[in-house]
mmCIF file of C-alpha atoms in Angstrom:
data_model
loop_
_atom_site.group_PDB
_atom_site.id
_atom_site.type_symbol
_atom_site.label_atom_id
_atom_site.label_comp_id
_atom_site.label_asym_id
_atom_site.label_seq_id
_atom_site.Cartn_x
_atom_site.Cartn_y
_atom_site.Cartn_z
ATOM 1 C CA MET Y 18 60.818 106.818 244.657
ATOM 2 C CA ALA Y 19 64.514 106.792 245.448
ATOM 3 C CA ASN Y 20 65.122 108.436 242.091
ATOM 4 C CA LEU Y 21 62.825 111.321 243.026
ATOM 5 C CA LYS Y 22 64.614 112.008 246.313
ATOM 6 C CA ASN Y 23 67.879 111.943 244.435
ATOM 7 C CA LEU Y 24 66.661 114.438 241.933
ATOM 8 C CA SER Y 25 65.361 116.837 244.523
ATOM 9 C CA GLU Y 26 68.545 116.760 246.367
ATOM 10 C CA ARG Y 27 70.504 117.541 243.192
ATOM 11 C CA ILE Y 28 68.215 120.406 242.496
ATOM 12 C CA LYS Y 29 68.892 121.762 245.902
ATOM 13 C CA SER Y 30 72.675 121.532 245.610
ATOM 14 C CA VAL Y 31 72.755 123.117 242.123
ATOM 15 C CA THR Y 32 70.429 125.984 243.404
ATOM 16 C CA SER Y 33 72.829 126.679 246.212
ATOM 17 C CA ILE Y 34 75.859 126.648 243.846
ATOM 18 C CA GLN Y 35 73.911 129.090 241.668
ATOM 19 C CA GLN Y 36 73.456 131.387 244.674
ATOM 20 C CA VAL Y 37 77.137 131.334 245.494
ATOM 21 C CA THR Y 38 78.239 132.065 241.902
ATOM 22 C CA LYS Y 39 75.775 134.927 241.643
ATOM 23 C CA ALA Y 40 77.071 136.323 244.854
ATOM 24 C CA MET Y 41 80.648 136.018 243.573
ATOM 25 C CA LYS Y 42 79.665 137.719 240.452
ATOM 26 C CA MET Y 43 78.357 140.750 242.348
ATOM 27 C CA VAL Y 44 81.277 140.987 244.596
ATOM 28 C CA ALA Y 45 83.684 140.860 241.592
ATOM 29 C CA ALA Y 46 81.740 143.703 239.855
ATOM 30 C CA ALA Y 47 81.998 145.870 242.810
ATOM 31 C CA LYS Y 48 85.791 145.131 242.973
ATOM 32 C CA VAL Y 49 86.228 146.125 239.361
ATOM 33 C CA LYS Y 50 84.600 149.452 240.044
ATOM 34 C CA LYS Y 51 86.898 150.135 243.030
ATOM 35 C CA ALA Y 52 90.050 149.209 241.095
ATOM 36 C CA GLN Y 53 89.014 151.470 238.169
ATOM 37 C CA ASP Y 54 88.465 154.344 240.580
ATOM 38 C CA LYS Y 55 92.028 153.834 242.033
ATOM 39 C CA MET Y 56 93.332 153.753 238.551
ATOM 40 C CA GLU Y 57 91.696 157.063 237.643
ATOM 41 C CA ILE Y 58 93.111 158.645 240.709
ATOM 42 C CA SER Y 59 96.663 157.505 240.000
ATOM 43 C CA ARG Y 60 96.755 159.027 236.518
ATOM 44 C CA PRO Y 61 97.634 162.657 237.196
ATOM 45 C CA TYR Y 62 100.563 161.630 239.415
ATOM 46 C CA ALA Y 63 101.885 159.263 236.677
ATOM 47 C CA ARG Y 64 101.376 161.856 233.884
ATOM 48 C CA ASN Y 65 103.069 164.652 235.825
ATOM 49 C CA THR Y 66 106.061 162.668 236.692
ATOM 50 C CA GLN Y 67 106.538 161.382 233.288
ATOM 51 C CA GLU Y 68 106.183 164.886 232.057
ATOM 52 C CA LEU Y 69 108.815 166.211 234.311
ATOM 53 C CA ILE Y 70 111.233 163.529 233.292
ATOM 54 C CA CYS Y 71 110.693 164.104 229.701
ATOM 55 C CA ARG Y 72 111.257 167.797 230.238
ATOM 56 C CA ILE Y 73 114.578 167.469 232.072
ATOM 57 C CA LEU Y 74 116.027 164.310 230.499
ATOM 58 C CA PRO Y 75 117.029 165.909 227.196
ATOM 59 C CA GLN Y 76 119.136 168.435 228.928
ATOM 60 C CA ILE Y 77 121.473 165.838 230.559
ATOM 61 C CA SER Y 78 123.408 163.022 229.106
ATOM 62 C CA SER Y 79 121.510 159.844 229.746
ATOM 63 C CA THR Y 80 124.532 157.657 230.287
ATOM 64 C CA ASP Y 81 124.820 159.129 233.853
ATOM 65 C CA ILE Y 82 121.666 157.559 234.952
ATOM 66 C CA SER Y 83 121.805 153.800 235.247
ATOM 67 C CA LEU Y 84 118.046 153.115 235.003
ATOM 68 C CA VAL Y 85 117.858 154.661 231.535
ATOM 69 C CA GLU Y 86 121.127 153.299 230.155
ATOM 70 C CA LYS Y 87 120.922 150.595 227.618
ATOM 71 C CA ARG Y 88 123.332 147.606 228.234
ATOM 72 C CA ASN Y 89 124.281 144.513 226.216
ATOM 73 C CA VAL Y 90 121.528 142.033 227.166
ATOM 74 C CA ASN Y 91 122.814 138.833 228.845
ATOM 75 C CA ASN Y 92 120.151 138.146 231.527
ATOM 76 C CA ILE Y 93 116.554 139.167 231.526
ATOM 77 C CA GLY Y 94 114.109 139.593 234.284
ATOM 78 C CA ILE Y 95 110.443 138.984 233.774
ATOM 79 C CA ILE Y 96 107.715 140.058 236.151
ATOM 80 C CA ILE Y 97 104.691 137.825 235.818
ATOM 81 C CA VAL Y 98 101.403 139.281 237.256
ATOM 82 C CA THR Y 99 98.821 136.723 238.207
ATOM 83 C CA SER Y 100 96.242 136.480 240.907
ATOM 84 C CA ASP Y 101 96.128 134.544 244.143
ATOM 85 C CA ARG Y 102 92.786 132.847 243.528
ATOM 86 C CA GLY Y 103 91.307 130.918 240.734
ATOM 87 C CA PHE Y 104 87.697 130.979 239.469
ATOM 88 C CA ALA Y 105 88.543 133.528 236.843
ATOM 89 C CA GLY Y 106 88.410 131.678 233.525
ATOM 90 C CA SER Y 107 91.567 131.669 231.535
ATOM 91 C CA PHE Y 108 92.959 134.779 233.315
ATOM 92 C CA ASN Y 109 95.890 133.099 234.933
ATOM 93 C CA SER Y 110 96.606 130.369 232.396
ATOM 94 C CA SER Y 111 96.877 132.725 229.608
ATOM 95 C CA VAL Y 112 99.530 134.818 231.453
ATOM 96 C CA ILE Y 113 101.512 131.718 232.310
ATOM 97 C CA ARG Y 114 101.287 130.407 228.830
ATOM 98 C CA LEU Y 115 102.687 133.620 227.304
ATOM 99 C CA ALA Y 116 105.448 133.839 230.026
ATOM 100 C CA GLU Y 117 106.491 130.240 229.219
ATOM 101 C CA LYS Y 118 106.715 130.953 225.564
ATOM 102 C CA GLU Y 119 108.745 134.060 226.045
ATOM 103 C CA ILE Y 120 111.187 132.220 228.429
ATOM 104 C CA GLU Y 121 111.652 129.438 225.962
ATOM 105 C CA LYS Y 122 112.575 132.121 223.305
ATOM 106 C CA ILE Y 123 115.243 133.686 225.558
ATOM 107 C CA GLY Y 124 116.495 130.576 227.215
ATOM 108 C CA LYS Y 125 115.482 129.250 230.588
ATOM 109 C CA ASP Y 126 118.912 129.769 232.291
ATOM 110 C CA LYS Y 127 119.005 133.403 231.216
ATOM 111 C CA VAL Y 128 115.709 134.408 232.733
ATOM 112 C CA GLN Y 129 115.056 135.417 236.322
ATOM 113 C CA LEU Y 130 111.462 135.572 237.359
ATOM 114 C CA PHE Y 131 109.663 137.980 239.608
ATOM 115 C CA CYS Y 132 106.340 136.149 240.321
ATOM 116 C CA LEU Y 133 103.320 138.123 241.606
ATOM 117 C CA GLY Y 134 100.354 136.234 242.826
ATOM 118 C CA LYS Y 135 100.120 132.625 244.059
ATOM 119 C CA LYS Y 136 99.240 131.081 240.749
ATOM 120 C CA SER Y 137 102.516 132.069 238.928
ATOM 121 C CA SER Y 138 104.645 131.562 241.932
ATOM 122 C CA GLU Y 139 103.496 128.011 242.479
ATOM 123 C CA TYR Y 140 103.538 127.166 238.843
ATOM 124 C CA PHE Y 141 107.055 128.380 238.114
ATOM 125 C CA SER Y 142 108.683 127.175 241.419
ATOM 126 C CA LYS Y 143 107.320 123.738 240.879
ATOM 127 C CA ARG Y 144 108.950 123.446 237.456
ATOM 128 C CA ASP Y 145 112.411 124.494 238.336
ATOM 129 C CA TYR Y 146 112.383 128.038 236.920
ATOM 130 C CA ASN Y 147 114.782 130.602 238.275
ATOM 131 C CA VAL Y 148 112.383 132.295 240.503
ATOM 132 C CA LYS Y 149 114.154 135.268 242.118
ATOM 133 C CA GLU Y 150 111.298 136.829 244.107
ATOM 134 C CA ALA Y 151 107.710 135.830 244.675
ATOM 135 C CA PHE Y 152 105.008 138.039 246.057
ATOM 136 C CA PHE Y 153 101.666 136.805 247.004
ATOM 137 C CA ASP Y 154 98.770 137.456 249.450
ATOM 138 C CA PHE Y 155 98.911 141.180 248.765
ATOM 139 C CA TRP Y 156 95.981 141.432 246.472
ATOM 140 C CA LYS Y 157 93.339 141.639 249.206
ATOM 141 C CA ASP Y 158 94.785 144.830 250.810
ATOM 142 C CA MET Y 159 96.785 146.091 248.039
ATOM 143 C CA SER Y 160 98.433 149.398 248.795
ATOM 144 C CA TYR Y 161 100.852 151.744 246.919
ATOM 145 C CA ASP Y 162 103.627 150.429 249.265
ATOM 146 C CA THR Y 163 103.299 146.994 247.781
ATOM 147 C CA ALA Y 164 104.024 148.352 244.385
ATOM 148 C CA SER Y 165 107.134 150.271 245.703
ATOM 149 C CA ASP Y 166 108.321 147.054 247.483
ATOM 150 C CA ILE Y 167 107.899 145.081 244.336
ATOM 151 C CA SER Y 168 109.661 147.663 242.090
ATOM 152 C CA LYS Y 169 112.543 147.962 244.729
ATOM 153 C CA THR Y 170 113.491 144.308 244.173
ATOM 154 C CA PHE Y 171 113.768 144.514 240.508
ATOM 155 C CA ILE Y 172 115.489 147.971 240.402
ATOM 156 C CA SER Y 173 118.090 146.789 242.781
ATOM 157 C CA ALA Y 174 118.663 143.641 240.725
ATOM 158 C CA PHE Y 175 118.974 145.789 237.646
ATOM 159 C CA GLU Y 176 121.448 148.118 239.356
ATOM 160 C CA ASN Y 177 123.581 145.210 240.551
ATOM 161 C CA GLN Y 178 123.808 144.184 236.972
ATOM 162 C CA ASP Y 179 122.065 140.790 237.694
ATOM 163 C CA ILE Y 180 119.622 141.476 234.952
ATOM 164 C CA ASP Y 181 120.071 143.808 232.008
ATOM 165 C CA GLU Y 182 116.490 144.256 231.037
ATOM 166 C CA VAL Y 183 113.196 143.898 232.816
ATOM 167 C CA HIS Y 184 109.898 143.073 231.160
ATOM 168 C CA VAL Y 185 106.472 142.632 232.625
ATOM 169 C CA ILE Y 186 103.673 140.421 231.592
ATOM 170 C CA TYR Y 187 100.166 141.269 232.639
ATOM 171 C CA ASN Y 188 96.521 141.571 231.657
ATOM 172 C CA ARG Y 189 95.438 145.027 230.679
ATOM 173 C CA PHE Y 190 91.822 145.881 231.296
ATOM 174 C CA ARG Y 191 89.934 146.861 228.148
ATOM 175 C CA THR Y 192 86.300 146.256 228.809
ATOM 176 C CA LEU Y 193 84.528 144.132 231.252
ATOM 177 C CA ALA Y 194 84.274 141.274 228.740
ATOM 178 C CA SER Y 195 87.983 141.549 227.356
ATOM 179 C CA GLN Y 196 91.540 141.933 228.591
ATOM 180 C CA ASP Y 197 94.697 142.457 226.550
ATOM 181 C CA LEU Y 198 97.533 140.276 227.428
ATOM 182 C CA ILE Y 199 100.669 142.563 227.228
ATOM 183 C CA MET Y 200 104.318 142.306 227.526
ATOM 184 C CA GLU Y 201 106.094 145.523 228.195
ATOM 185 C CA LYS Y 202 109.709 146.625 228.731
ATOM 186 C CA VAL Y 203 110.136 148.239 232.228
ATOM 187 C CA LEU Y 204 113.874 148.747 232.442
ATOM 188 C CA PRO Y 205 115.934 150.389 231.012
ATOM 189 C CA VAL Y 206 113.309 153.113 230.826
ATOM 190 C CA ASP Y 207 112.518 154.376 227.361
ATOM 191 C CA PHE Y 208 111.310 158.040 227.249
ATOM 192 C CA SER Y 209 110.649 158.257 223.610
ATOM 193 C CA VAL Y 210 107.583 160.388 224.049
ATOM 194 C CA ASP Y 211 108.178 163.581 222.176
ATOM 195 C CA TYR Y 212 107.602 166.462 224.635
ATOM 196 C CA ASN Y 213 107.205 169.821 223.164
ATOM 197 C CA PHE Y 214 109.664 171.611 225.350
ATOM 198 C CA THR Y 215 110.113 175.383 225.332
ATOM 199 C CA ASN Y 216 113.168 176.308 227.195
ATOM 200 C CA TYR Y 217 112.076 178.425 230.100
ATOM 201 C CA ASN Y 218 114.551 179.322 232.751
ATOM 202 C CA TYR Y 219 114.205 176.848 235.570
ATOM 203 C CA ASP Y 220 116.118 176.557 238.812
ATOM 204 C CA TYR Y 221 117.046 173.062 239.850
ATOM 205 C CA GLU Y 222 117.732 172.070 243.310
ATOM 206 C CA PRO Y 223 119.909 170.075 243.964
ATOM 207 C CA GLY Y 224 120.614 169.498 240.265
ATOM 208 C CA GLN Y 225 119.004 168.193 237.182
ATOM 209 C CA LYS Y 226 120.807 164.795 237.363
ATOM 210 C CA GLU Y 227 119.817 164.313 241.029
ATOM 211 C CA ILE Y 228 116.177 165.260 240.393
ATOM 212 C CA VAL Y 229 115.945 162.911 237.460
ATOM 213 C CA SER Y 230 117.471 160.091 239.383
ATOM 214 C CA THR Y 231 114.913 160.358 242.111
ATOM 215 C CA LEU Y 232 112.081 160.852 239.719
ATOM 216 C CA ILE Y 233 112.748 157.765 237.665
ATOM 217 C CA PRO Y 234 112.175 155.265 240.440
ATOM 218 C CA LYS Y 235 109.030 157.069 241.364
ATOM 219 C CA HIS Y 236 108.034 156.762 237.724
ATOM 220 C CA ILE Y 237 108.655 153.049 237.881
ATOM 221 C CA ASN Y 238 106.737 152.721 241.117
ATOM 222 C CA VAL Y 239 103.701 154.396 239.780
ATOM 223 C CA GLN Y 240 103.929 152.422 236.600
ATOM 224 C CA MET Y 241 104.027 149.217 238.660
ATOM 225 C CA TRP Y 242 101.098 150.459 240.690
ATOM 226 C CA GLN Y 243 99.086 151.070 237.562
ATOM 227 C CA GLN Y 244 99.913 147.558 236.179
ATOM 228 C CA LEU Y 245 98.870 145.935 239.451
ATOM 229 C CA LEU Y 246 95.587 147.773 239.279
ATOM 230 C CA GLU Y 247 95.112 146.881 235.515
ATOM 231 C CA SER Y 248 95.742 143.296 236.342
ATOM 232 C CA TYR Y 249 93.506 143.435 239.415
ATOM 233 C CA SER Y 250 90.529 144.792 237.507
ATOM 234 C CA SER Y 251 91.018 142.364 234.616
ATOM 235 C CA GLU Y 252 91.106 139.522 237.118
ATOM 236 C CA GLU Y 253 87.878 140.732 238.830
ATOM 237 C CA ALA Y 254 86.295 141.380 235.412
ATOM 238 C CA ALA Y 255 87.370 137.898 234.194
ATOM 239 C CA ARG Y 256 85.934 136.435 237.460
ATOM 240 C CA MET Y 257 82.685 138.232 236.917
ATOM 241 C CA ILE Y 258 82.320 136.843 233.458
ATOM 242 C CA ALA Y 259 83.194 133.393 234.517
ATOM 243 C CA MET Y 260 80.797 133.486 237.401
ATOM 244 C CA ASP Y 261 78.040 134.909 235.202
ATOM 245 C CA ASN Y 262 78.501 131.966 232.836
ATOM 246 C CA ALA Y 263 78.478 129.580 235.862
ATOM 247 C CA THR Y 264 75.207 131.000 236.931
ATOM 248 C CA GLU Y 265 73.670 130.592 233.520
ATOM 249 C CA ASN Y 266 74.836 127.059 233.404
ATOM 250 C CA ALA Y 267 73.421 126.382 236.814
ATOM 251 C CA LYS Y 268 70.115 127.716 235.593
ATOM 252 C CA GLU Y 269 70.131 125.357 232.651
ATOM 253 C CA ILE Y 270 70.937 122.412 234.842
ATOM 254 C CA ILE Y 271 68.172 123.317 237.211
ATOM 255 C CA LYS Y 272 65.746 123.565 234.331
ATOM 256 C CA GLU Y 273 66.794 120.057 233.109
ATOM 257 C CA LEU Y 274 66.670 118.520 236.600
ATOM 258 C CA LYS Y 275 63.304 120.047 237.241
ATOM 259 C CA LEU Y 276 61.810 118.591 234.050
ATOM 260 C CA GLU Y 277 63.242 115.223 234.957
ATOM 261 C CA PHE Y 278 61.948 115.467 238.454
ATOM 262 C CA ASN Y 279 58.497 116.352 237.209
ATOM 263 C CA LYS Y 280 58.516 113.512 234.730
ATOM 264 C CA ALA Y 281 59.522 111.028 237.461
ATOM 265 C CA ARG Y 282 56.953 112.426 239.779
ATOM 266 C CA GLN Y 283 54.214 112.065 237.182
ATOM 267 C CA ALA Y 284 55.288 108.571 236.202
ATOM 268 C CA ALA Y 285 55.048 107.706 239.916
ATOM 269 C CA ILE Y 286 51.529 109.060 240.207
ATOM 270 C CA THR Y 287 50.551 107.180 236.943
ATOM 271 C CA THR Y 288 51.847 103.883 238.315
ATOM 272 C CA GLU Y 289 50.119 104.519 241.610
ATOM 273 C CA MET Y 290 46.776 105.205 239.890
ATOM 274 C CA LEU Y 291 47.136 102.128 237.722
ATOM 275 C CA GLU Y 292 47.753 100.098 240.724
ATOM 276 C CA ILE Y 293 44.715 101.464 242.525
ATOM 277 C CA VAL Y 294 42.481 100.913 239.400
ATOM 278 C CA GLY Y 295 43.858 97.517 238.860
ATOM 279 C CA GLY Y 296 43.134 96.745 242.538
ATOM 280 C CA ALA Y 297 39.581 98.039 242.327
ATOM 281 C CA GLU Y 298 38.914 96.106 239.234
ATOM 282 C CA ALA Y 299 40.076 92.969 240.835
ATOM 283 C CA LEU Y 300 37.621 93.528 243.710
ATOM 284 C CA VAL Y 301 34.644 93.958 241.342
ATOM 285 C CA ASP Y 302 35.453 90.759 239.630
ATOM 286 C CA MET M 29 93.627 188.565 243.491
ATOM 287 C CA LYS M 30 96.760 189.044 241.810
ATOM 288 C CA ASN M 31 99.085 187.600 244.452
ATOM 289 C CA PHE M 32 97.321 184.289 244.438
ATOM 290 C CA PHE M 33 98.382 181.122 242.615
ATOM 291 C CA LYS M 34 97.076 177.538 242.204
ATOM 292 C CA LEU M 35 98.495 174.740 244.162
ATOM 293 C CA GLU M 36 98.067 171.016 243.640
ATOM 294 C CA ILE M 37 99.244 168.226 245.933
ATOM 295 C CA ILE M 38 99.240 165.001 243.863
ATOM 296 C CA THR M 39 99.931 161.540 245.209
ATOM 297 C CA PRO M 40 99.334 158.275 243.518
ATOM 298 C CA ILE M 41 96.201 157.580 245.663
ATOM 299 C CA LYS M 42 94.967 161.199 246.437
ATOM 300 C CA LYS M 43 94.791 164.701 245.012
ATOM 301 C CA PHE M 44 94.354 168.034 246.859
ATOM 302 C CA SER M 45 93.811 171.261 244.966
ATOM 303 C CA PHE M 46 93.784 174.815 246.189
ATOM 304 C CA ASP M 47 92.885 177.869 244.250
ATOM 305 C CA ASN M 48 93.794 181.088 245.971
ATOM 306 C CA VAL M 49 97.109 180.276 247.673
ATOM 307 C CA SER M 50 99.281 183.041 248.832
ATOM 308 C CA TYR M 51 102.112 181.235 250.544
ATOM 309 C CA VAL M 52 103.336 177.584 250.814
ATOM 310 C CA LYS M 53 106.124 176.288 253.081
ATOM 311 C CA CYS M 54 107.748 173.110 251.871
ATOM 312 C CA PRO M 55 110.372 170.707 253.289
ATOM 313 C CA GLY M 56 113.326 171.023 250.783
ATOM 314 C CA VAL M 57 116.370 168.794 250.888
ATOM 315 C CA ASP M 58 118.434 171.662 252.388
ATOM 316 C CA GLY M 59 115.729 172.853 254.781
ATOM 317 C CA TYR M 60 112.403 174.451 254.528
ATOM 318 C CA PHE M 61 111.629 177.020 251.854
ATOM 319 C CA GLY M 62 108.575 179.248 251.059
ATOM 320 C CA ILE M 63 106.884 179.867 247.792
ATOM 321 C CA MET M 64 104.966 183.088 247.030
ATOM 322 C CA LYS M 65 103.673 184.529 243.855
ATOM 323 C CA ASN M 66 106.352 185.328 241.269
ATOM 324 C CA HIS M 67 108.712 182.804 242.655
ATOM 325 C CA THR M 68 111.414 181.783 239.982
ATOM 326 C CA ASN M 69 110.417 178.711 238.021
ATOM 327 C CA SER M 70 112.020 175.953 239.715
ATOM 328 C CA ILE M 71 112.070 172.085 240.132
ATOM 329 C CA ILE M 72 113.132 171.203 243.806
ATOM 330 C CA ASN M 73 113.409 167.904 245.485
ATOM 331 C CA LEU M 74 111.255 167.599 248.713
ATOM 332 C CA THR M 75 111.992 165.435 251.729
ATOM 333 C CA ASP M 76 109.753 164.175 254.638
ATOM 334 C CA GLY M 77 108.100 166.969 256.535
ATOM 335 C CA THR M 78 105.189 169.321 256.791
ATOM 336 C CA ILE M 79 103.632 171.416 254.065
ATOM 337 C CA SER M 80 101.863 174.579 255.303
ATOM 338 C CA ILE M 81 99.567 176.295 252.884
ATOM 339 C CA LYS M 82 98.131 179.739 253.407
ATOM 340 C CA THR M 83 95.066 180.494 251.256
ATOM 341 C CA ASP M 84 92.863 183.585 251.264
ATOM 342 C CA LYS M 85 90.588 181.938 253.763
ATOM 343 C CA ASP M 86 92.596 179.798 256.113
ATOM 344 C CA GLU M 87 95.832 177.857 256.750
ATOM 345 C CA VAL M 88 96.174 174.144 256.137
ATOM 346 C CA LYS M 89 98.957 171.739 257.022
ATOM 347 C CA PHE M 90 99.863 168.396 255.394
ATOM 348 C CA SER M 91 102.458 165.794 256.235
ATOM 349 C CA CYS M 92 104.358 164.534 253.249
ATOM 350 C CA SER M 93 106.945 162.090 252.298
ATOM 351 C CA TYR M 94 109.684 162.695 249.839
ATOM 352 C CA GLY M 95 108.784 164.052 246.507
ATOM 353 C CA ILE M 96 109.239 166.971 244.062
ATOM 354 C CA ALA M 97 108.037 170.422 243.696
ATOM 355 C CA ASP M 98 107.343 171.983 240.264
ATOM 356 C CA ILE M 99 107.062 175.679 240.650
ATOM 357 C CA ASN M 100 105.470 177.857 237.871
ATOM 358 C CA SER M 101 104.245 180.779 239.875
ATOM 359 C CA ASP M 102 106.008 183.472 237.761
ATOM 360 C CA SER M 103 103.268 185.556 236.049
ATOM 361 C CA SER M 104 105.726 187.104 233.526
ATOM 362 C CA ASP M 105 105.841 184.129 231.262
ATOM 363 C CA ASP M 106 102.941 182.292 229.640
ATOM 364 C CA ILE M 107 102.886 179.030 231.694
ATOM 365 C CA GLU M 108 99.914 178.723 233.817
ATOM 366 C CA ASP M 109 100.748 179.979 237.336
ATOM 367 C CA LYS M 110 100.607 176.796 239.269
ATOM 368 C CA VAL M 111 102.732 174.854 241.845
ATOM 369 C CA LEU M 112 102.635 171.161 241.668
ATOM 370 C CA LEU M 113 103.806 169.067 244.615
ATOM 371 C CA LEU M 114 104.262 165.467 243.596
ATOM 372 C CA VAL M 115 104.765 163.399 246.742
ATOM 373 C CA GLU M 116 104.376 159.721 247.464
ATOM 374 C CA ASN M 117 102.236 160.341 250.524
ATOM 375 C CA ALA M 118 100.358 163.185 251.869
ATOM 376 C CA GLU M 119 97.877 163.503 254.689
ATOM 377 C CA GLU M 120 96.128 166.524 256.123
ATOM 378 C CA LEU M 121 97.068 167.418 259.676
ATOM 379 C CA GLU M 122 94.467 168.299 262.207
ATOM 380 C CA LYS M 123 94.336 171.998 262.949
#
């Protein structure tokens, strides 16, 4: 009988796990949708800033603007975008794995890390990497200011010549079931996009150079914002899939446990009946 | 209808569009300036302040943080007559 009680307790606990994973899946799905909407809204701003820069930049010499200028590369900054929480399948570990590989290629002492999210911050500071800045606990109430704060730190490091190039590693959202792990160069900014520019007369105030120098940090900010959103929606999508699988697995386990439970129950009934029949026969004799 | 132009205020998290705008006042780096139809094509840095918009129906005001104005309200060329205000932050002010 002890076996029966055990089994029914296990069924109960797996059922409650299943309820939790199911709820987490639904929450994640709602969050993906929200992040996607935010991404959609940020697009016109990003597109227009980039277009403006592409329009003005060819008219001035790019060596005047520090954020565009290419330098000899000694030190590299890498921004690693991970999440604060787990339960998202291989979302964080794949980012960390790629980052480690890239760092090894460049040389550990030449790399300065900007870690976003608890997962990468903890991982890299425990292993004696050169973590210059770590940001975490911002995903929950993520705002555009967070993105500007983050980009401010690496822009100033770049301007002080602490680092000569900045790259970012993050998950880009493709579909709900798949993300692309991406490494992109952030600084110096490349504007290789061919913009079909017709030379209309424009007045510039204060001047072309000043305008571009204020536009480029904005462009980097909005880029960072979009990368954060991409990563966030990938994270929630990954969590959604992971939780969906967990729910499925729980269902399987419950099915097996129930089968076992019923077998045990029937066995118990059979033994009981045999005992009664045996007892009755003994009385007749 | 000829003296109207389009206006868009675009921030990373919001977008406001206006169709029949007759006059906009923006906070430029060197003080406030106004935009009407047939303004010279210009690109101007904006600073923190208030944007006032006059449309054919009413007047609206926005607070804004620093940004940039891309003005194409000159009807003599073939670019669409449109004024873009790219700002980091914009909120509509109560009337």
